[in-house]
Coordinates of C-alpha atoms and ligand atoms in Angstrom, one line a residue:
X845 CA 170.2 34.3 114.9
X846 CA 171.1 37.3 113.9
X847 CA 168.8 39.4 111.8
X848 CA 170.0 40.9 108.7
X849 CA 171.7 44.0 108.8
X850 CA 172.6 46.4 106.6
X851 CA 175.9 47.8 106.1
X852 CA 174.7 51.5 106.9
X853 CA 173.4 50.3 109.9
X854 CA 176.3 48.5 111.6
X855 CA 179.0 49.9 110.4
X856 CA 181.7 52.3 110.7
X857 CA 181.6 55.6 108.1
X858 CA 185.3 57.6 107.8
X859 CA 185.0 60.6 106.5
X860 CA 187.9 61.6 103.5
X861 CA 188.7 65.2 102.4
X862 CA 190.0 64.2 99.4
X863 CA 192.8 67.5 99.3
X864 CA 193.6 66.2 102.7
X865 CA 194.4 62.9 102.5
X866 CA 197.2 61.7 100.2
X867 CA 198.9 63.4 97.4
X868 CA 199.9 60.9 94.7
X869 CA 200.3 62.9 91.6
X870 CA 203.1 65.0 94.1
X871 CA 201.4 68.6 93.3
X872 CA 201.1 69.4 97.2
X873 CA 197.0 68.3 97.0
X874 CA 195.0 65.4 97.8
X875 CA 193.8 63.0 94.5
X876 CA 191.7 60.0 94.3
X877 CA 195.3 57.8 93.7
X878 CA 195.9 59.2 96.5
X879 CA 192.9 58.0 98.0
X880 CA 193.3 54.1 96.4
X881 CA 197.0 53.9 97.7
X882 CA 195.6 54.3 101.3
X883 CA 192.6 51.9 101.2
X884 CA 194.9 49.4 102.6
X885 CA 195.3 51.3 105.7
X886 CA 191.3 51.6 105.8
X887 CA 191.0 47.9 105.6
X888 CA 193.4 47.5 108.0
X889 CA 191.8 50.5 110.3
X890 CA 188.4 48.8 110.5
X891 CA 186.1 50.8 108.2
X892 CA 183.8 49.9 107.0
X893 CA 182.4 52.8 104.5
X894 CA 184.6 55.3 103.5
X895 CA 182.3 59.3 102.6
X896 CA 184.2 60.8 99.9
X897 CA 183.9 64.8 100.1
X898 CA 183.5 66.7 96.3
X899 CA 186.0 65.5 93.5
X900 CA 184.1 66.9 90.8
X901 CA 184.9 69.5 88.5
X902 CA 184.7 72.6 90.2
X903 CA 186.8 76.2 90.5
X904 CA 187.1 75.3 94.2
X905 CA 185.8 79.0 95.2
X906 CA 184.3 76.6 98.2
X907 CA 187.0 73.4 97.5
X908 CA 184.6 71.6 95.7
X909 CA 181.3 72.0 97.2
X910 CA 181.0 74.8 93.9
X911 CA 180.6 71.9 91.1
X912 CA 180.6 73.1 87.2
X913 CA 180.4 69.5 85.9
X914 CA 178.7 66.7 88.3
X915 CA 179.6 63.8 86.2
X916 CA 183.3 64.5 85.5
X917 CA 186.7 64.2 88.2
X918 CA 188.8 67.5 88.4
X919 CA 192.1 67.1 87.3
X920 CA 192.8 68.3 90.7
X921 CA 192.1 64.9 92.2
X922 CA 192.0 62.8 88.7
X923 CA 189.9 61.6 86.4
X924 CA 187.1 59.0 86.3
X925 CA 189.2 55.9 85.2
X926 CA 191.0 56.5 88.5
X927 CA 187.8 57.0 90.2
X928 CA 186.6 53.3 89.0
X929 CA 189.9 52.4 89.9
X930 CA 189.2 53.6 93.4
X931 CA 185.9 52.5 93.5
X932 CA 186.8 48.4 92.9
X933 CA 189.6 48.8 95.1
X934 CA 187.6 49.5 98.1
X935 CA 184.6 47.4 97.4
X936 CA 187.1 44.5 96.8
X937 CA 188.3 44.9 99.8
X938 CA 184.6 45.2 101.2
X939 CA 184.7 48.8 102.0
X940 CA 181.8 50.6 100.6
X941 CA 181.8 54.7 98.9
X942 CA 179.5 57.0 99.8
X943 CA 179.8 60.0 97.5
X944 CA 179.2 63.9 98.5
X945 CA 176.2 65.1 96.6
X946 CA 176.0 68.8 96.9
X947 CA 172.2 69.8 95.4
X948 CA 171.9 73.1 97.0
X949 CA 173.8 75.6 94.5
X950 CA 176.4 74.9 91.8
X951 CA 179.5 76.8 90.6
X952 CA 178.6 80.1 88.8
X953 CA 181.0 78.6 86.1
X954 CA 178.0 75.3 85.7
X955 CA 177.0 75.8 82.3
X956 CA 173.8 75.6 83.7
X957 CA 174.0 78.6 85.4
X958 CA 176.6 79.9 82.3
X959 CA 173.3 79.7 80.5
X960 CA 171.0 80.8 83.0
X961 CA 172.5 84.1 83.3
X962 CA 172.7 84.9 80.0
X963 CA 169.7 86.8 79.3
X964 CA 166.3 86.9 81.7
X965 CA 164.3 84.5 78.4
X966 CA 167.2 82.0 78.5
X967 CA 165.1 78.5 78.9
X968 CA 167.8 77.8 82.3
X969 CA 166.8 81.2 83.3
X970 CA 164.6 79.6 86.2
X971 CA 167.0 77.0 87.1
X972 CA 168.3 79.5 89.3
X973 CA 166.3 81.6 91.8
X974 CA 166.2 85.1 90.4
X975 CA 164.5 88.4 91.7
X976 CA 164.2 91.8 91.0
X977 CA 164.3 94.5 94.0
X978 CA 160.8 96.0 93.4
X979 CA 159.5 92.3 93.4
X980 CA 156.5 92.2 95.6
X981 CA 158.0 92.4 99.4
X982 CA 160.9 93.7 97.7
X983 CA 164.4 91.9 97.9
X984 CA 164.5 90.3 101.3
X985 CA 167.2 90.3 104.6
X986 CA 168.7 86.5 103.4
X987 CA 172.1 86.3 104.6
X988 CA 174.9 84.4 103.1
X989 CA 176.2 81.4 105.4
X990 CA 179.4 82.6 105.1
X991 CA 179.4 85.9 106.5
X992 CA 180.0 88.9 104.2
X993 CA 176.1 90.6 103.8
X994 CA 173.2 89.6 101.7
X995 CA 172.7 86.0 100.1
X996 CA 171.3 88.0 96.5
X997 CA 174.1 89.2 94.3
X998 CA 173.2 91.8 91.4
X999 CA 173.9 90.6 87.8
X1000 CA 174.0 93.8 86.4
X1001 CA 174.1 92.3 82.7
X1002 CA 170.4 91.0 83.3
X1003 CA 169.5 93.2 86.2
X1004 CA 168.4 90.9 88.7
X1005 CA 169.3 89.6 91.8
X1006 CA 170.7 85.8 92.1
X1007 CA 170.4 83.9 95.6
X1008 CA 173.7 82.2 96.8
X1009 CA 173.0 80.6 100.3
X1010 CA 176.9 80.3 100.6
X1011 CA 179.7 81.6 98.7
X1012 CA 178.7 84.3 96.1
X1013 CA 180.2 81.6 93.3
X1014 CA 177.4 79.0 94.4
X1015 CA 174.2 80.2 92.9
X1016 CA 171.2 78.2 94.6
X1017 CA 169.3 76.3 92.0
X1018 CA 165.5 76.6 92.2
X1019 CA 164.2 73.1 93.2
X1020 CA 160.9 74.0 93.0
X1021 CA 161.4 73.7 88.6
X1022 CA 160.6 69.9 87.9
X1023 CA 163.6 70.2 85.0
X1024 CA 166.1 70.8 87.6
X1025 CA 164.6 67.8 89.8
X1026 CA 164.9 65.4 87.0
X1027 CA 168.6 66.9 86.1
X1028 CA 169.9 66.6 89.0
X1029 CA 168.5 62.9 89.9
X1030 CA 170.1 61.4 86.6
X1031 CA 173.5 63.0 87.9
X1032 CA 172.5 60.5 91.3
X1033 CA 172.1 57.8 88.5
X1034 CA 175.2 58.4 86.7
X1035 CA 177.1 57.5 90.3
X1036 CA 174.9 54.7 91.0
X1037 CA 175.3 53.7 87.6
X1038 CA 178.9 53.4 88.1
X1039 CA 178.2 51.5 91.4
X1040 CA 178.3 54.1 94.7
X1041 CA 176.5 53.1 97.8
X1042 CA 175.0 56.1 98.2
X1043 CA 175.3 59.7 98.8
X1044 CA 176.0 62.1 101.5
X1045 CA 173.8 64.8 100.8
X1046 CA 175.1 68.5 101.5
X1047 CA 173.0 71.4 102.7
X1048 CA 170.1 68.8 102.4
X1049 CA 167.7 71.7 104.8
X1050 CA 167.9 74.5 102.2
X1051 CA 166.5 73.1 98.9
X1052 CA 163.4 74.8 99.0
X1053 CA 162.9 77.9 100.1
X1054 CA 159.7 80.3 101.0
X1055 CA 157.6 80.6 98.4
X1056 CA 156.5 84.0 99.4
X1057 CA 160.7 85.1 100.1
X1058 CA 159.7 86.5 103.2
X1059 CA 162.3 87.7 105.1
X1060 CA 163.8 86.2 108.5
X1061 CA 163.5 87.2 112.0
X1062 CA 166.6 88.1 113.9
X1063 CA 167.7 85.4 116.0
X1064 CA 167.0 87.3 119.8
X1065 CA 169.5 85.0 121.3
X1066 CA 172.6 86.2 118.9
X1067 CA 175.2 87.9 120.6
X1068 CA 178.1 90.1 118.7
X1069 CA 180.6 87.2 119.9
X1070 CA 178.7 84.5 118.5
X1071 CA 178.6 83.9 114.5
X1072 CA 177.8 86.2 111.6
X1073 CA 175.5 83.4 110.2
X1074 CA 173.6 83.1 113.1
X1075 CA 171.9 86.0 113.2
X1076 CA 169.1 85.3 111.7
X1077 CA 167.2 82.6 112.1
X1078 CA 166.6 80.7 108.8
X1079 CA 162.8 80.3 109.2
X1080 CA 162.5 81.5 105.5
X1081 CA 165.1 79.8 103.7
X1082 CA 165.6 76.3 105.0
X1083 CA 164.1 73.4 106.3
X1084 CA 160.7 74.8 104.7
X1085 CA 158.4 71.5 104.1
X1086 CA 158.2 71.2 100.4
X1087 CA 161.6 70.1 101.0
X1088 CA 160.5 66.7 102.4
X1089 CA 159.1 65.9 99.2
X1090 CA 162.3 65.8 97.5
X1091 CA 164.2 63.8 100.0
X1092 CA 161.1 60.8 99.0
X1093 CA 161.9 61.9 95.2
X1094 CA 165.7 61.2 96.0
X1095 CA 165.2 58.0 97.9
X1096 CA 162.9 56.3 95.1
X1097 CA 165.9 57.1 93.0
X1098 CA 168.2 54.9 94.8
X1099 CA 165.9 52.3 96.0
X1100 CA 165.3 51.8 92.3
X1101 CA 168.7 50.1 92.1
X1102 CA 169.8 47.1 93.6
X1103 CA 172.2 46.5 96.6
X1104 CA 172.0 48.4 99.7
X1105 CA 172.6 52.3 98.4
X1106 CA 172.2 54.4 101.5
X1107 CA 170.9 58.4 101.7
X1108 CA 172.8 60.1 104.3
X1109 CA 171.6 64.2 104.9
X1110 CA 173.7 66.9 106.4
X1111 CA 170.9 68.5 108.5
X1112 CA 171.9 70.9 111.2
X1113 CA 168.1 71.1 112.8
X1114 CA 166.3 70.4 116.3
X1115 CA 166.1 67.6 116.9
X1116 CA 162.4 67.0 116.3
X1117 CA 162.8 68.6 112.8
X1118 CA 165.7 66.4 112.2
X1119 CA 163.5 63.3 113.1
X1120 CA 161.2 64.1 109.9
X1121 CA 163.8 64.0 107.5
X1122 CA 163.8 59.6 107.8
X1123 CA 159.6 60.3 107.0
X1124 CA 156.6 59.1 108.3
X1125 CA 156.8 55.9 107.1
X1126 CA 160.8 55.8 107.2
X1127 CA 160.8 56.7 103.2
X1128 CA 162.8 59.4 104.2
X1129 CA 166.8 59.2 104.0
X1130 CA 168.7 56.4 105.5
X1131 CA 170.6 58.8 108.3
X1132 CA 169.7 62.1 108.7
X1133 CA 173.1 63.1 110.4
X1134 CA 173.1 63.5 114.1
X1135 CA 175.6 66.8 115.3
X1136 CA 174.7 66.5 118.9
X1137 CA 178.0 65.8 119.7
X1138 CA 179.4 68.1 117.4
X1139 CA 177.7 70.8 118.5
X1140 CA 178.0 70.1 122.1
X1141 CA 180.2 72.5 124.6
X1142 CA 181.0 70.5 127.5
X1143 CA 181.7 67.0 128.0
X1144 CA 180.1 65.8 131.6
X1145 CA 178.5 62.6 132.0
X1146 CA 175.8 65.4 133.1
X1147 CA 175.2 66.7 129.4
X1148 CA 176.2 63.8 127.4
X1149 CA 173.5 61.4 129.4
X1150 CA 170.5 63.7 128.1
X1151 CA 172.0 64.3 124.8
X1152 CA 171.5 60.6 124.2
X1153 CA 168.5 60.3 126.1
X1154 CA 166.8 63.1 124.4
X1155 CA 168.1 61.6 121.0
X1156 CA 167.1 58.5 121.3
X1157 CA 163.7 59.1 122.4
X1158 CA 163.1 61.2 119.4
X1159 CA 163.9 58.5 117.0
X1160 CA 161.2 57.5 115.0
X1161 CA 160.1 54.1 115.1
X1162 CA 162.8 51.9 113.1
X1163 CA 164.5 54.5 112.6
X1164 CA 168.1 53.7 112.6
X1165 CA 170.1 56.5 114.7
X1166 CA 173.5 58.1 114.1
X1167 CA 176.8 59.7 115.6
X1168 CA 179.4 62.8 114.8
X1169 CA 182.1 63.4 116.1
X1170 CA 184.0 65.6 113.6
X1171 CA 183.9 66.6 110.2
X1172 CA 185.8 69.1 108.1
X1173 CA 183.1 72.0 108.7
X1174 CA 184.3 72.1 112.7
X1175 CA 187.3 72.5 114.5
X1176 CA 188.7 68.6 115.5
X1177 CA 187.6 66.6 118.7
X1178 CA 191.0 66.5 120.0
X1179 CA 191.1 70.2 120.0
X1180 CA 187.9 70.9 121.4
X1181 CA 188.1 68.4 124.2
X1182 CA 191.7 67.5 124.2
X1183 CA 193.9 64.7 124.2
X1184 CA 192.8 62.6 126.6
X1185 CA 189.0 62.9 126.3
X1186 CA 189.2 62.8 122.9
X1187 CA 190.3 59.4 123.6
X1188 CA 187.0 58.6 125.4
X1189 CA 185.0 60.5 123.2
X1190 CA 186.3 58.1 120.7
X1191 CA 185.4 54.9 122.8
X1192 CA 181.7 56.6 123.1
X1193 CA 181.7 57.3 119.4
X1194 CA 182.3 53.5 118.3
X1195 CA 180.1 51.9 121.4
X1196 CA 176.9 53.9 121.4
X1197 CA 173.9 53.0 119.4
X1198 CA 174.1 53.9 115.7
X1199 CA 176.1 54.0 112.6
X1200 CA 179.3 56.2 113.7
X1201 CA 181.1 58.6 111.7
X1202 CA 184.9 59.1 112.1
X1203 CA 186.6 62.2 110.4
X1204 CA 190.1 61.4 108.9
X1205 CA 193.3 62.0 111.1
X1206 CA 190.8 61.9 114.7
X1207 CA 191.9 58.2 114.5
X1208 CA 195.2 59.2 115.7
X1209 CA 194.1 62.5 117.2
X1210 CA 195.0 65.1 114.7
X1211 CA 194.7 68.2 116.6
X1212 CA 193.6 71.9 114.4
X1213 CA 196.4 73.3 112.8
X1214 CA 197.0 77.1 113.3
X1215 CA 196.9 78.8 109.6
X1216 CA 198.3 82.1 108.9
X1217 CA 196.2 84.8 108.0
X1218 CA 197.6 85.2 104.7
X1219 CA 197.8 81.4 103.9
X1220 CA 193.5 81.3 104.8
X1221 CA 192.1 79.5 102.0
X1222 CA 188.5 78.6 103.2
X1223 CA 185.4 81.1 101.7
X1224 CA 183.9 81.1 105.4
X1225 CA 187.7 82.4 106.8
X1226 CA 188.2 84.9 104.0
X1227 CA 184.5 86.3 104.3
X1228 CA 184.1 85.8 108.3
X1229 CA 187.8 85.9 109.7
X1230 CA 188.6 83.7 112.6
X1231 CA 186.0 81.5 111.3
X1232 CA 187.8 79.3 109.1
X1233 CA 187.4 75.8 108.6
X1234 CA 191.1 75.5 107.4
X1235 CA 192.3 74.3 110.7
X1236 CA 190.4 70.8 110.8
X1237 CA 191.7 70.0 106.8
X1238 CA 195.3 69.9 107.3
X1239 CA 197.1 67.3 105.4
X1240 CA 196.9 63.7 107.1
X1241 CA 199.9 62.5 109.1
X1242 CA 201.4 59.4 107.9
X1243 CA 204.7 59.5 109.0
X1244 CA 207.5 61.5 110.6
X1245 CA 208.7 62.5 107.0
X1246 CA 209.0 66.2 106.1
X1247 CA 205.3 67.1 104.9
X1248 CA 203.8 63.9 107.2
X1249 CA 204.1 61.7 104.3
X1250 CA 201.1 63.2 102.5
X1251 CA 202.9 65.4 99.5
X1252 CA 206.9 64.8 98.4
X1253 CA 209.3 66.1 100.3
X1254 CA 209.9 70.4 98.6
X1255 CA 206.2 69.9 97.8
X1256 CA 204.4 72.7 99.3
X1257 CA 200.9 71.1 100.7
X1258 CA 197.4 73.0 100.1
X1259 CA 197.6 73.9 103.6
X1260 CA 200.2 73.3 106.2
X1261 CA 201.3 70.3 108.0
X1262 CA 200.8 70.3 111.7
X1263 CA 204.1 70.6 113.9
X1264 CA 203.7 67.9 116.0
X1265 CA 203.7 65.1 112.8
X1266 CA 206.8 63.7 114.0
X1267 CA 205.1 62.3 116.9
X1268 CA 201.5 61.8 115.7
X1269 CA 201.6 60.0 112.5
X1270 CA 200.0 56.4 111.6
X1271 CA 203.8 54.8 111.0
X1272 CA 204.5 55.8 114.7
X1273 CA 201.4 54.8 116.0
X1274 CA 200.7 51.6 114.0
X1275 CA 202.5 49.4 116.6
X1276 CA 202.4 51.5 119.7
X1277 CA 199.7 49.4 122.0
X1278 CA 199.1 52.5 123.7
X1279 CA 198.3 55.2 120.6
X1280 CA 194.9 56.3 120.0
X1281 CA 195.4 54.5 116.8
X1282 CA 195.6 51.0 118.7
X1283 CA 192.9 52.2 120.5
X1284 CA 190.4 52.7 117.4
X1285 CA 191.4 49.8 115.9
X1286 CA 190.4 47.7 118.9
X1287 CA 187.0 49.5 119.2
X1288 CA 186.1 49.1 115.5
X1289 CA 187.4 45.3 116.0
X1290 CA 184.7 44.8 118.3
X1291 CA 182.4 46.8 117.0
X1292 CA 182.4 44.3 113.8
X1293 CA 182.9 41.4 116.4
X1294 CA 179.8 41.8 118.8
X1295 CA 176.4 42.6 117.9
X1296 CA 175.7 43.8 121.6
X1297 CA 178.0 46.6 120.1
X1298 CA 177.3 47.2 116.5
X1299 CA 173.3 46.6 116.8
X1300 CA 172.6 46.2 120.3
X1301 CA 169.8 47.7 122.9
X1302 CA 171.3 51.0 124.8
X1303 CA 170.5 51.8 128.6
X1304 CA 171.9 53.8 130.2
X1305 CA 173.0 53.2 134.3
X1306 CA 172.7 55.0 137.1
X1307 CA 176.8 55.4 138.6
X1308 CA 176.2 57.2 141.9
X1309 CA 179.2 59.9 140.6
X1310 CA 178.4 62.5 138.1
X1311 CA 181.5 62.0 137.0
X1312 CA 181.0 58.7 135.3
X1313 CA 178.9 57.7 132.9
X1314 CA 178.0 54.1 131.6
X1315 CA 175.8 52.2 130.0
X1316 CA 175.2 48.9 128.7
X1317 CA 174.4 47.5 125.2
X1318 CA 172.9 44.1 125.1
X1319 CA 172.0 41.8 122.3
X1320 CA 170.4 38.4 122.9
X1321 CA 171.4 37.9 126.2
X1322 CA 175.1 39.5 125.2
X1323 CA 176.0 42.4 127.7
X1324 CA 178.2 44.9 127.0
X1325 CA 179.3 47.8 129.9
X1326 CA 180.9 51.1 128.9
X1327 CA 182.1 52.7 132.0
X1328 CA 183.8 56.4 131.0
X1329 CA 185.4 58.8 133.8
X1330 CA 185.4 62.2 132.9
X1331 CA 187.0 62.8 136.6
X1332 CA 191.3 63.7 136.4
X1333 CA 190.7 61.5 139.4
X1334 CA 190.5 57.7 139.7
X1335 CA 186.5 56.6 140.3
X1336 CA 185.3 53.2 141.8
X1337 CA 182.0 51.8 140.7
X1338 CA 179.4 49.4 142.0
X1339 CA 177.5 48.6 139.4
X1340 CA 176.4 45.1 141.1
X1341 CA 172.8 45.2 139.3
X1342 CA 174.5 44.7 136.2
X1343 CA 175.9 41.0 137.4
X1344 CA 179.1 40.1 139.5
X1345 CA 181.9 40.0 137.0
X1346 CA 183.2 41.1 133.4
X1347 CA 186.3 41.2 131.6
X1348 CA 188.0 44.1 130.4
X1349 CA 187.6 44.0 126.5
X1350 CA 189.2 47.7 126.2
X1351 CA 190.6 50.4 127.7
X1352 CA 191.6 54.3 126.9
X1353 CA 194.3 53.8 128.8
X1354 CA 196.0 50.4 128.0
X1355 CA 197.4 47.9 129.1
X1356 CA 194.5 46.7 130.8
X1357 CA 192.7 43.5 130.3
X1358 CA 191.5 40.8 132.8
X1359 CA 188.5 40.7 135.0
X1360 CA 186.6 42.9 137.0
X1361 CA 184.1 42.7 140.1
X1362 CA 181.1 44.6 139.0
X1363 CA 180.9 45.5 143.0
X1364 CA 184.5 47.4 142.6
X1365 CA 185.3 48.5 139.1
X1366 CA 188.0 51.2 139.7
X1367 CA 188.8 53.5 136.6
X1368 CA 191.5 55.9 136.4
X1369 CA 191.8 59.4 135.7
X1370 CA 190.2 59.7 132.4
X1371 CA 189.6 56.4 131.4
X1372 CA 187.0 54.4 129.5
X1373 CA 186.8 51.0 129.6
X1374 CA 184.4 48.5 127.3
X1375 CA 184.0 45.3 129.8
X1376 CA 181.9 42.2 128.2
X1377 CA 179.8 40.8 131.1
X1378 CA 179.7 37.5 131.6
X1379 CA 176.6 35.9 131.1
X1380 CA 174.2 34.4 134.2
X1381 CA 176.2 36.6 136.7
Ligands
NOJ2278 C1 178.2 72.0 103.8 C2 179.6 71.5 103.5 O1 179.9 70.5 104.5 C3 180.5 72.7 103.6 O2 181.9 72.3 103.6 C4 180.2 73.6 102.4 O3 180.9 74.7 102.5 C5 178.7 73.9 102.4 N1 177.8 72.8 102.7 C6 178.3 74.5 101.1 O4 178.3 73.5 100.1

């Protein structure tokens, strides 16, 4: 029997940049229509959750992670009608929405913060974190995450300093005020009201910061080649452990509705500070979000092996783990690995242990798209150049079509298509056996199809090559072996203590089906094969 699971748990999240995606209104940008004329395609793709990124009102200083009305659709992307709209389309088709929650900062154009900087008596005033230089300590070192100098900015109207963690036009709001706790948990209910499945949370780490402002150490490690941001490290102004206090205030929220609503963080931590954000006793969030393979440099079996291990022996008991592989804040897998190991890394995204997360377009391998310097539209590109994250949020590829499909033809998209959408594009890889589209499709297929797979045990095996690594997932008896080569030349297994035969289920590099002799498993250059082992062998 298999045990209930939630949806969260066993199935697969696609991440949507809404400007990205498809242009139905025909103004060169993304829109929610957009959005509903496409969930046919997700049905079809496998997904099972789709993560909506920011659609609310908002001056897009940061492209909608600046809100100035939480509860309203831009006109940008459309209004709330064709949000609902969206909304029941995907759920009819069994897809759940997961909604971008960004609690950190607001727009400077909120009228919250419109009030709050109107005078230093104005009741908002201490909705927003406020300080004057000569404050004890004085005005610390904070840095803004987006390069560019100090996180305070000087309102010289009321002669204080504001903090903005990111962009100068995102004010942080001061969590530590019980009004802005309760305001912003009825903007939660007023999604769940409408029926979301939960929220991705953004900049979960930096809601609270030091009490005492003090400043941060320099970061010994940083190097002039590595990133403004990291300078410093943020001992001062995230991750400080009030902050755990308010991830249990925002889970009671959504446990007090029905259905399975589901808290996912954006938490770029070690990994045992990551670990508390699920809680002691798991009345944490649902997934603290897991960027080890985001974040990691090479791809050997030799550094992927202990990223899992480490990973999964940090996991709390019951808690349910969780895998990145792209999202629109880093440059795309297929670009950072290439091609053909973005292929595997695909095949290890969809068969380890935990809820995956797939970024739009890395389905058919969407590569970064090279953007002028004078069409940079990203905060963190204009502020920190050669840092943009403009690159990973080109326009989906549909089809050959002059703008990819995405925007009518003599549109002008938000940011420019990538050359090679004649080849790469869903319409040409939709019946191409051999496209990494194919290839995700059959991987989310039996993801949904075998337990081993979606909820399964992990173990990893010993391969004799340290160019291969597998492992096995197993469920009730059901075995599962994924076997991928990171070699560019062919590999042959014996992997006889796993049993004596198994049929291929998948491969990276198709056609390949039939069975195989644990004893003698050859793989190719590069390839990854899923192989179902056949029981009592
Ligand atoms: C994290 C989001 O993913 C990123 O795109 C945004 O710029 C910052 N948070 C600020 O909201």
């Amino acid at each position: 029997m298999i045990r209930k699971i939630p949806w969260w748990q066993k199935g697969v999240i696609y991440q949507i940049y809404p400007r990205s995606f498809a242009d139905a209104s025909g103004d060169g940008t993304g829109d929610l229509r957009g959005v509903s004329s496409r969930l046919d395609y997700l049905e079809w793709l496998g997904v099972d959750a789709i993560w909506l990124s920011p659609f609310y009102r908002s001056p897009m200083a940061d492209f909608g992670y600046d809100v100035s009305d939480h509860c309203d659709v831009d006109p940008v992307f459309g209004t709330l009608p064709d949000f609902d709209e969206m909304l029941e389309g995907a759920n009819r088709r069994g897809i759940k929405v997961i909604i971008d929650f960004v609690p950190n900062h607001t727009s400077d154009e909120h009228p919250w913060f419109v009030e709050s900087r109107s005078s230093q008596t104005n009741p908002r005033r201490d909705w927003y974190i406020w300080r004057e230089p000569e404050e004890a300590g004085g005005l610390n070192n904070w840095e803004s995450i987006f390069g560019g100098g100090s996180a305070w900015e000087w309102d010289e109207k009321t002669k204080q300093y504001y903090l903005h963690t990111f962009d100068v036009k995102q004010p942080d709001l001061n969590w530590r005020n019980p009004e802005v706790r309760e305001a912003m948990y009825d903007v939660m209910r007023f999604w769940l009201d409408r029926g979301v499945d939960g929220f991705r949370l953004d900049a979960l780490s930096f809601l609270i910061k030091d009490e005492r402002f003090r400043d941060n150490p320099l970061d010994p490690k940083w190097r002039p080649v590595d990133p403004p941001w990291a300078r410093q490290r943020r001992d001062y102004s995230d991750d400080r452990p009030e902050v755990l206090d308010i991830v249990r205030e925002m889970r009671a929220v959504t446990d007090s509705y029905e259905g399975e609503r589901a808290l996912i963080g954006e938490l770029y931590l070690p990994l045992k500070r990551l670990m508390t954000y699920y809680g002691t006793e798991l009345e944490g969030i649902h997934l603290p979000l897991n960027f080890g393979l985001v974040l990691l440099q090479e791809w050997r079996p030799d550094t992927l092996e202990p990223l899992v291990e480490r990973y999964e022996a940090a996991l709390p008991q019951g808690g349910w783990p969780n895998w990145v592989l792209g999202n629109h804040d880093n440059p795309r897998i297929a670009s950072r690995i290439g091609p053909a190991r973005s292929r595997m890394a695909q095949m290890l995204l969809l068969t380890l242990r935990g809820a995956p997360t797939c970024y739009y377009g890395d389905e058919i391998g969407m590569t970064d798209v090279k953007v002028p310097p004078e069409l940079v539209r990203d905060p963190q590109g204009i502020r920190s150049p050669g840092y943009g994250r403009d690159p990973e949020r080109s326009p989906m590829q549909w089809s050959a079509d002059s703008n990819a499909g995405f925007c009518p033809k003599g549109v002008e998209p938000w940011l420019p298509v990538a050359d090679d959408h004649e080849e790469v594009n869903v319409e040409a890889q939709k019946g191409d056996p051999s496209s990494m589209l194919t290839l995700f499709r059959c991987l989310a297929y039996l993801r949904r199809k075998l337990p081993a797979l979606s909820i399964g045990s992990y173990r990893p095996l010993d391969t004799g090559s340290s160019s291969v690594l597998a492992y096995l997932r197993e469920y009730e008896g059901n075995q599962v072996l994924v076997a991928l080569n990171f070699s560019a030349a062919q590999r042959v297994l014996n992997l006889t203590d796993t049993g004596k035969r198994g049929e291929v289920l998948c491969s990276t590099l198709p056609p390949r089906t039939g069975d195989v002799t644990l004893n003698k498993i050859e793989l190719r250059s590069e390839e990854g094969i899923v192989v179902s082992l056949a029981s009592g062998t």
